[in-house]
Amino acid sequence: MKSNKSGEQEAWSRRTFLKIMGLGSAGSALALTGCGDTDIVNNVDIEVRKEKVEPNVDPQDFVRPGIAIYYASTCRQCPAGCGIHARNREGRVLKLEGNPASPVNRGRLCPMGQAGLQAHYNPDRLTKPMIRKGGKLTEVSWAEAENALKKVLGRRNGKLAWLSGAVSGHHAALIRTYLDVAGSNNSFVFDTLPPAVGHAANEAIFGHAMPKYDFDKAALILSFGADFLGTWMSPVHFAGEYGRFRAAPRGTLVQIEPKMTLTGANADRWIAIRPGTEGYLALALASLLVEDARYADRVPVEVLDSIKDADIEAIANTTGVSVDRIHRLHQLLTQRSPSLVLSGSSAEGAEHGSETANAILLLNVMLGNVGKTILPRSKQPFPDLAPKLGGWSELRAFLDGLNSGKFDTAVVFGSNPIYQAPKSLGADKAFAKAKYRVSFSMFPDETTMACDLVLPIYSYLEEWNTAMPAYAADDGQLGLQQPVMNPVFGSDGPRGFGDLLLGVLTNMDGRFKKWKDYESYVMDALFTMRPAMVKPPKITVPGQTEMEAFRQGVLSTGFVRLKTASAGKLTAKVRPVQLPKAPKEDGGHPFHLVPSPRLGLWDGRHANLPWLQELPDQLAEVVWDSWVEIHPATAKKLGVITGDVVSVTSSAGSLKAKVVVFPGVQRDTVAIPLGQGHTEYGRYAKGIGVNPYHILEAKFDRQTGELATHATRVSVKKVADRGPLVTLANGDLVLESNTSTQAGREIVKTVSAKDFDRTESGKAATRPANKEV
Amino acid sequence: MGLKRMLENWSDFRKQDYYEDEPYMWGMSIDLNKCIGCGACVTACYAENNLPTVGKEHYASGHSMHWMRIERYWEEPEGEADIDIKESEYPERGAHYIPMMCQQCNHAPCEPVCPVAATYHTPDGLNAQVYNRCIGSRYCGNNCPYKVRYFNFFDFNTEIPHPLEMQLNPDLSVRSKGVMEKCTFCVQRIRAAKDAAEDEGHRDHIEDGSFQTACQQSCPTEAIVFGNLRDEASAVKQSWEAHEVELNRFEQDKSEDIRGYRVLEELNVEPCVMYLDRVRDTEA
């Protein structure tokens, strides 16, 4: 310790200041490495016993051996954009925690957020740029790669097409700026899980793609396949809302879907429905509601005409939900008010997905939920920074352009269409038609390995950036991302995406010379945006400039709030329900296929993280594998038991996987989880399981052109006898009953909501004090 | 000490509340009404406690090292009055989730069977495991009614490919082959908080909420509450009181419909983890 600097000693004792700070806040970013060494990889490697012990009498600024420092940043494991605090000790990030101040996640994180460390430290990360030479990707020097990059991207090219994964903040702004300078209009965003159909339906009805939901106020949530606890836009945020929704007086959750999701597993009543028929059930409920003038008065006549006289019995047949159940749902909707009716991906994944979403959202209007549990949003002032979540229609446009020769150069960043898209879309063939393909990627994924120029980029824990949450808990929140340690692979390894693209831009347009790197670009942009911020953060230390004080402030809080116009009133513009005739049965392919995403592997992007591979599926409890979920009654008919291998065949392809006999799936439906089936993507992902997206038929929602993910019909045939299936039950060969029963031991006890409300209303004993660490 | 003398003075050794003057007794409360079974706690535990992933083959052989696991049941326990759904071919009331980890029993069945006293009870109520004393007899794991002790059949942590090992937490050791391990209530965080409190002059008091266990910290629904059961003001103590669960009982004297129970409490193992009943709206 420097004993002569008493002022510094005082600063250290101010713990809150110490604990959350910006990397490089004292001197350069490199000052953070432990033991005065900049190469952490080779010198402080305790686990392989190569540590060089150096005296620490005079440590670097902001490094106190044995004391953890927390950096505020933003999680990028999914588009939700939760605030994080990254725990750093001796120059390494060790743990990610939620940022308690962030309204998105309020200090909490999901498994994927926790596993961000394994993406950052992944042994299969790309470390050297690669160029295709003689048909083979070959590692090259950065100088050579940068030359190639300049040659391809550093000129005006109207035939250049850019495909990103879900993107927001200054990455989105920079990509847009680049494409403007390069004279290309071909910017596409493709991500598999954001509910593009639902957003379009919201836009049509409420005038905003993503209104605000108030779970806490709802007495009843009726969800048509919206897996808000698992994979729907902002899982941690909605889980927090759910926790409050479930406090006494407790709200009731009814989930209607063909395959039980994590949300369905927590429902008070889970209702199995045939995929693609959710709209008819909504129509039946609407037609029962219009009998009461209170509800009928809320919608115009032409809409009323479209919903009255629905044949409840026929609908019960179509959906597989009994007449009695439909009447009881109607009763529940009239008794519990205000309610909230949600439409999710399993309802929207049909060719009539938009019509279905419209019919479902109509219930909200009839029930008077608009303005109570569905709230308006105000527009934030920077549309360029808004989250762009994209969808399948954009991927189709991208592939069409490549097929027709409209595009000759393809750039891919944060998206992996060759793995994700159904084979029937022909992504690989379209991709092969491009004259030149560039990938910015952390990992050797399927699309990256099909490119001609591969640029390894920083993880989100090494990169500067900003990000706007996909579902903003508070309007106008902009998350800041900062490096929470030095780059894992040193200065020779991956580089920042922002730095690379800014470098290209600087060569094309002199105006960009004013920023020496992406960090200064982001910081300068934020500093300029200050007047548009609500209370711009500031930490003042004597002698600092205003810019430095702002910088320190924004790095400590991890996000800023932008001023927004007042939200105004939410008005709903409803359209008549126009559902097609109920679908016919398909004798050759008697089953519906549900490709089910889950919190963990997500759409497959986290399959290379061993923590998530080893986190058992929340429902089937399987690890490191793919499987086919089949209802017990159907399994009996097919003569299969858990562990048997079946082939699942659609008109677009076939795949093989083991059966899990699973009660939470509709009888005429088989569900296959997403996430596996990688042919590249490193040692933890490659060669495991199958990807159900690959056998989806090329069917699309008629209004939005999105892929109808739940519209594929399949046949199922047993091909081999039982083999081992690894589950949480310590690898027992699980028969359907093995891990399902408590055998009367009362391990999980249950009480009724009525008793719960009676005994616990007014009690807040279970709520912990949510304090900063 | 001879066996005779030990038996004669048995009550002295087995006195209830032997450590009753200790300022700390760590306990937990898990609300199954809020728990959604997402697994955030599980992954947070892997990250905090240097738990290795073992891969498919080892997992199949029961070598997994998840100190915390989410158990999922379909069937209702016997006697539950919800006849409405008994007939259904679907699990219409959803799944039954319960996070299961070491219950830090005060009468721990694992402790007396250890031939080398590698597992013992700390004065603050933790069921501690001394890794470098453990000889791997696995008697403790055998005797645990919750099956929450995990044995290192292999040196998983030496096989971590670079640079993944850079994530390992230096606050606790990396275990090697032949050693039993289990949930510690994040003892490294407890010790750090104790040290910090002592530095500030509080030997007997850590402010409630000044630190959290990794699972509690990550839980998206705030279902987990952790703290000092000897601190009347702590959230966990208040939760135990509100739900009428007391230590030193194998059967609780509860008012009707009050939630709060300890799993397998009837075994008289004195777990320090209280669960609150899952809730379902039977009218829906």
Short mmCIF file of N, CA and C in Angstrom, two decimals, chain A residues 289-364:
data_model
loop_
_atom_site.label_atom_id
_atom_site.label_comp_id
_atom_site.label_asym_id
_atom_site.label_seq_id
_atom_site.Cartn_x
_atom_site.Cartn_y
_atom_site.Cartn_z
N LEU A 289 -68.30 -14.08 -24.87
CA LEU A 289 -68.26 -12.78 -24.19
C LEU A 289 -69.26 -11.79 -24.78
N VAL A 290 -69.47 -11.83 -26.11
CA VAL A 290 -70.35 -10.80 -26.71
C VAL A 290 -71.79 -10.95 -26.27
N GLU A 291 -72.12 -12.08 -25.67
CA GLU A 291 -73.49 -12.21 -25.16
C GLU A 291 -73.77 -11.19 -24.07
N ASP A 292 -72.71 -10.71 -23.46
CA ASP A 292 -72.84 -9.68 -22.42
C ASP A 292 -72.54 -8.33 -23.04
N ALA A 293 -73.48 -7.39 -22.93
CA ALA A 293 -73.32 -6.09 -23.57
C ALA A 293 -72.09 -5.32 -23.08
N ARG A 294 -71.71 -5.57 -21.82
CA ARG A 294 -70.53 -4.89 -21.27
C ARG A 294 -69.31 -5.10 -22.18
N TYR A 295 -69.16 -6.33 -22.62
CA TYR A 295 -68.00 -6.65 -23.45
C TYR A 295 -68.24 -6.31 -24.91
N ALA A 296 -69.47 -6.54 -25.36
CA ALA A 296 -69.78 -6.33 -26.78
C ALA A 296 -69.64 -4.85 -27.15
N ASP A 297 -69.98 -3.96 -26.19
CA ASP A 297 -69.94 -2.53 -26.47
C ASP A 297 -68.55 -2.01 -26.77
N ARG A 298 -67.56 -2.76 -26.39
CA ARG A 298 -66.19 -2.26 -26.55
C ARG A 298 -65.63 -2.45 -27.95
N VAL A 299 -66.36 -3.18 -28.81
CA VAL A 299 -65.84 -3.39 -30.16
C VAL A 299 -66.86 -2.97 -31.20
N PRO A 300 -66.38 -2.51 -32.36
CA PRO A 300 -67.29 -2.05 -33.42
C PRO A 300 -68.10 -3.20 -34.03
N VAL A 301 -69.13 -2.80 -34.75
CA VAL A 301 -70.10 -3.77 -35.26
C VAL A 301 -69.47 -4.80 -36.19
N GLU A 302 -68.59 -4.33 -37.09
CA GLU A 302 -68.06 -5.29 -38.08
C GLU A 302 -67.23 -6.38 -37.39
N VAL A 303 -66.64 -5.99 -36.25
CA VAL A 303 -65.88 -7.00 -35.51
C VAL A 303 -66.84 -7.97 -34.81
N LEU A 304 -67.91 -7.40 -34.26
CA LEU A 304 -68.92 -8.24 -33.61
C LEU A 304 -69.47 -9.28 -34.59
N ASP A 305 -69.72 -8.80 -35.82
CA ASP A 305 -70.27 -9.71 -36.82
C ASP A 305 -69.34 -10.89 -37.07
N SER A 306 -68.05 -10.61 -36.98
CA SER A 306 -67.09 -11.66 -37.29
C SER A 306 -66.94 -12.68 -36.15
N ILE A 307 -67.42 -12.34 -34.96
CA ILE A 307 -67.20 -13.28 -33.85
C ILE A 307 -68.46 -13.93 -33.32
N LYS A 308 -69.62 -13.31 -33.53
CA LYS A 308 -70.80 -13.95 -32.95
C LYS A 308 -71.12 -15.23 -33.75
N ASP A 309 -71.91 -16.03 -33.20
CA ASP A 309 -72.32 -17.28 -33.85
C ASP A 309 -71.19 -18.27 -34.08
N ALA A 310 -70.15 -18.21 -33.30
CA ALA A 310 -69.12 -19.24 -33.44
C ALA A 310 -69.69 -20.56 -32.92
N ASP A 311 -69.35 -21.63 -33.59
CA ASP A 311 -69.87 -22.94 -33.21
C ASP A 311 -68.95 -23.56 -32.15
N ILE A 312 -69.35 -23.45 -30.88
CA ILE A 312 -68.47 -23.87 -29.79
C ILE A 312 -68.13 -25.36 -29.89
N GLU A 313 -69.11 -26.14 -30.28
CA GLU A 313 -68.86 -27.58 -30.33
C GLU A 313 -67.84 -27.94 -31.41
N ALA A 314 -68.01 -27.30 -32.57
CA ALA A 314 -67.05 -27.55 -33.65
C ALA A 314 -65.65 -27.10 -33.21
N ILE A 315 -65.60 -25.98 -32.51
CA ILE A 315 -64.30 -25.47 -32.05
C ILE A 315 -63.69 -26.42 -31.03
N ALA A 316 -64.54 -26.97 -30.16
CA ALA A 316 -64.02 -27.94 -29.19
C ALA A 316 -63.40 -29.13 -29.92
N ASN A 317 -64.01 -29.56 -31.01
CA ASN A 317 -63.47 -30.65 -31.79
C ASN A 317 -62.14 -30.30 -32.44
N THR A 318 -62.10 -29.09 -33.00
CA THR A 318 -60.89 -28.66 -33.69
C THR A 318 -59.72 -28.52 -32.74
N THR A 319 -59.99 -27.89 -31.59
CA THR A 319 -58.89 -27.54 -30.70
C THR A 319 -58.50 -28.69 -29.77
N GLY A 320 -59.43 -29.57 -29.51
CA GLY A 320 -59.16 -30.62 -28.52
C GLY A 320 -59.39 -30.13 -27.09
N VAL A 321 -60.00 -28.95 -26.95
CA VAL A 321 -60.35 -28.42 -25.63
C VAL A 321 -61.86 -28.61 -25.46
N SER A 322 -62.27 -29.21 -24.35
CA SER A 322 -63.68 -29.60 -24.22
C SER A 322 -64.62 -28.40 -24.12
N VAL A 323 -65.87 -28.60 -24.50
CA VAL A 323 -66.89 -27.54 -24.42
C VAL A 323 -66.99 -27.02 -22.99
N ASP A 324 -66.96 -27.97 -22.05
CA ASP A 324 -67.04 -27.60 -20.64
C ASP A 324 -65.89 -26.67 -20.25
N ARG A 325 -64.70 -27.02 -20.72
CA ARG A 325 -63.52 -26.21 -20.39
C ARG A 325 -63.63 -24.81 -20.99
N ILE A 326 -64.15 -24.74 -22.21
CA ILE A 326 -64.30 -23.42 -22.86
C ILE A 326 -65.25 -22.55 -22.05
N HIS A 327 -66.35 -23.16 -21.58
CA HIS A 327 -67.30 -22.39 -20.77
C HIS A 327 -66.67 -21.95 -19.45
N ARG A 328 -65.87 -22.83 -18.88
CA ARG A 328 -65.24 -22.45 -17.60
C ARG A 328 -64.19 -21.36 -17.80
N LEU A 329 -63.51 -21.39 -18.94
CA LEU A 329 -62.55 -20.31 -19.24
C LEU A 329 -63.29 -18.98 -19.39
N HIS A 330 -64.41 -19.04 -20.06
CA HIS A 330 -65.23 -17.84 -20.24
C HIS A 330 -65.66 -17.28 -18.88
N GLN A 331 -66.07 -18.21 -18.01
CA GLN A 331 -66.49 -17.83 -16.67
C GLN A 331 -65.34 -17.14 -15.91
N LEU A 332 -64.17 -17.75 -16.03
CA LEU A 332 -62.98 -17.22 -15.35
C LEU A 332 -62.68 -15.80 -15.83
N LEU A 333 -62.79 -15.61 -17.15
CA LEU A 333 -62.49 -14.30 -17.73
C LEU A 333 -63.47 -13.25 -17.23
N THR A 334 -64.71 -13.64 -17.01
CA THR A 334 -65.69 -12.65 -16.55
C THR A 334 -65.55 -12.39 -15.04
N GLN A 335 -65.06 -13.40 -14.31
CA GLN A 335 -64.95 -13.24 -12.86
C GLN A 335 -63.70 -12.48 -12.42
N ARG A 336 -62.60 -12.74 -13.11
CA ARG A 336 -61.32 -12.15 -12.68
C ARG A 336 -60.99 -10.94 -13.54
N SER A 337 -61.01 -9.79 -12.94
CA SER A 337 -60.73 -8.59 -13.71
C SER A 337 -59.87 -7.64 -12.86
N PRO A 338 -58.93 -6.90 -13.43
CA PRO A 338 -58.56 -6.95 -14.83
C PRO A 338 -57.72 -8.20 -15.14
N SER A 339 -57.79 -8.60 -16.36
CA SER A 339 -56.99 -9.75 -16.77
C SER A 339 -55.97 -9.29 -17.82
N LEU A 340 -55.20 -10.22 -18.30
CA LEU A 340 -54.22 -9.92 -19.34
C LEU A 340 -54.15 -11.14 -20.23
N VAL A 341 -54.45 -10.97 -21.51
CA VAL A 341 -54.41 -12.09 -22.44
C VAL A 341 -53.17 -11.93 -23.32
N LEU A 342 -52.31 -12.94 -23.34
CA LEU A 342 -51.07 -12.85 -24.09
C LEU A 342 -51.08 -13.84 -25.24
N SER A 343 -50.42 -13.44 -26.31
CA SER A 343 -50.27 -14.33 -27.45
C SER A 343 -48.79 -14.60 -27.65
N GLY A 344 -48.43 -15.87 -27.77
CA GLY A 344 -47.01 -16.21 -27.87
C GLY A 344 -46.67 -17.02 -29.09
N SER A 345 -45.44 -17.51 -29.13
CA SER A 345 -44.93 -18.06 -30.38
C SER A 345 -45.64 -19.33 -30.82
N SER A 346 -46.15 -20.16 -29.89
CA SER A 346 -46.79 -21.38 -30.38
C SER A 346 -48.13 -21.05 -31.02
N ALA A 347 -48.80 -19.99 -30.57
CA ALA A 347 -50.06 -19.60 -31.20
C ALA A 347 -49.80 -18.91 -32.54
N GLU A 348 -48.68 -18.18 -32.59
CA GLU A 348 -48.41 -17.36 -33.77
C GLU A 348 -47.67 -18.12 -34.87
N GLY A 349 -47.25 -19.34 -34.56
CA GLY A 349 -46.42 -20.08 -35.52
C GLY A 349 -47.21 -20.84 -36.56
N ALA A 350 -48.32 -20.28 -37.02
CA ALA A 350 -49.12 -20.95 -38.03
C ALA A 350 -49.19 -20.08 -39.28
N GLU A 351 -49.71 -20.66 -40.36
CA GLU A 351 -49.86 -19.86 -41.58
C GLU A 351 -50.86 -18.74 -41.37
N HIS A 352 -51.78 -18.95 -40.42
CA HIS A 352 -52.71 -17.88 -40.07
C HIS A 352 -52.30 -17.29 -38.71
N GLY A 353 -51.01 -17.17 -38.47
CA GLY A 353 -50.50 -16.68 -37.20
C GLY A 353 -50.95 -15.27 -36.87
N SER A 354 -50.92 -14.38 -37.85
CA SER A 354 -51.33 -12.99 -37.61
C SER A 354 -52.80 -12.91 -37.25
N GLU A 355 -53.63 -13.70 -37.96
CA GLU A 355 -55.07 -13.72 -37.65
C GLU A 355 -55.30 -14.27 -36.25
N THR A 356 -54.52 -15.29 -35.90
CA THR A 356 -54.64 -15.88 -34.56
C THR A 356 -54.30 -14.85 -33.50
N ALA A 357 -53.17 -14.16 -33.68
CA ALA A 357 -52.76 -13.15 -32.71
C ALA A 357 -53.83 -12.06 -32.60
N ASN A 358 -54.40 -11.69 -33.73
CA ASN A 358 -55.45 -10.68 -33.74
C ASN A 358 -56.66 -11.14 -32.91
N ALA A 359 -57.06 -12.40 -33.10
CA ALA A 359 -58.21 -12.92 -32.36
C ALA A 359 -57.92 -12.97 -30.86
N ILE A 360 -56.68 -13.31 -30.51
CA ILE A 360 -56.32 -13.41 -29.09
C ILE A 360 -56.28 -12.02 -28.46
N LEU A 361 -55.65 -11.08 -29.16
CA LEU A 361 -55.52 -9.73 -28.59
C LEU A 361 -56.87 -9.02 -28.51
N LEU A 362 -57.79 -9.43 -29.38
CA LEU A 362 -59.14 -8.87 -29.34
C LEU A 362 -59.78 -9.07 -27.96
N LEU A 363 -59.47 -10.21 -27.34
CA LEU A 363 -60.04 -10.50 -26.02
C LEU A 363 -59.67 -9.40 -25.02
N ASN A 364 -58.43 -8.90 -25.13
CA ASN A 364 -58.01 -7.82 -24.23
C ASN A 364 -58.89 -6.59 -24.38
#
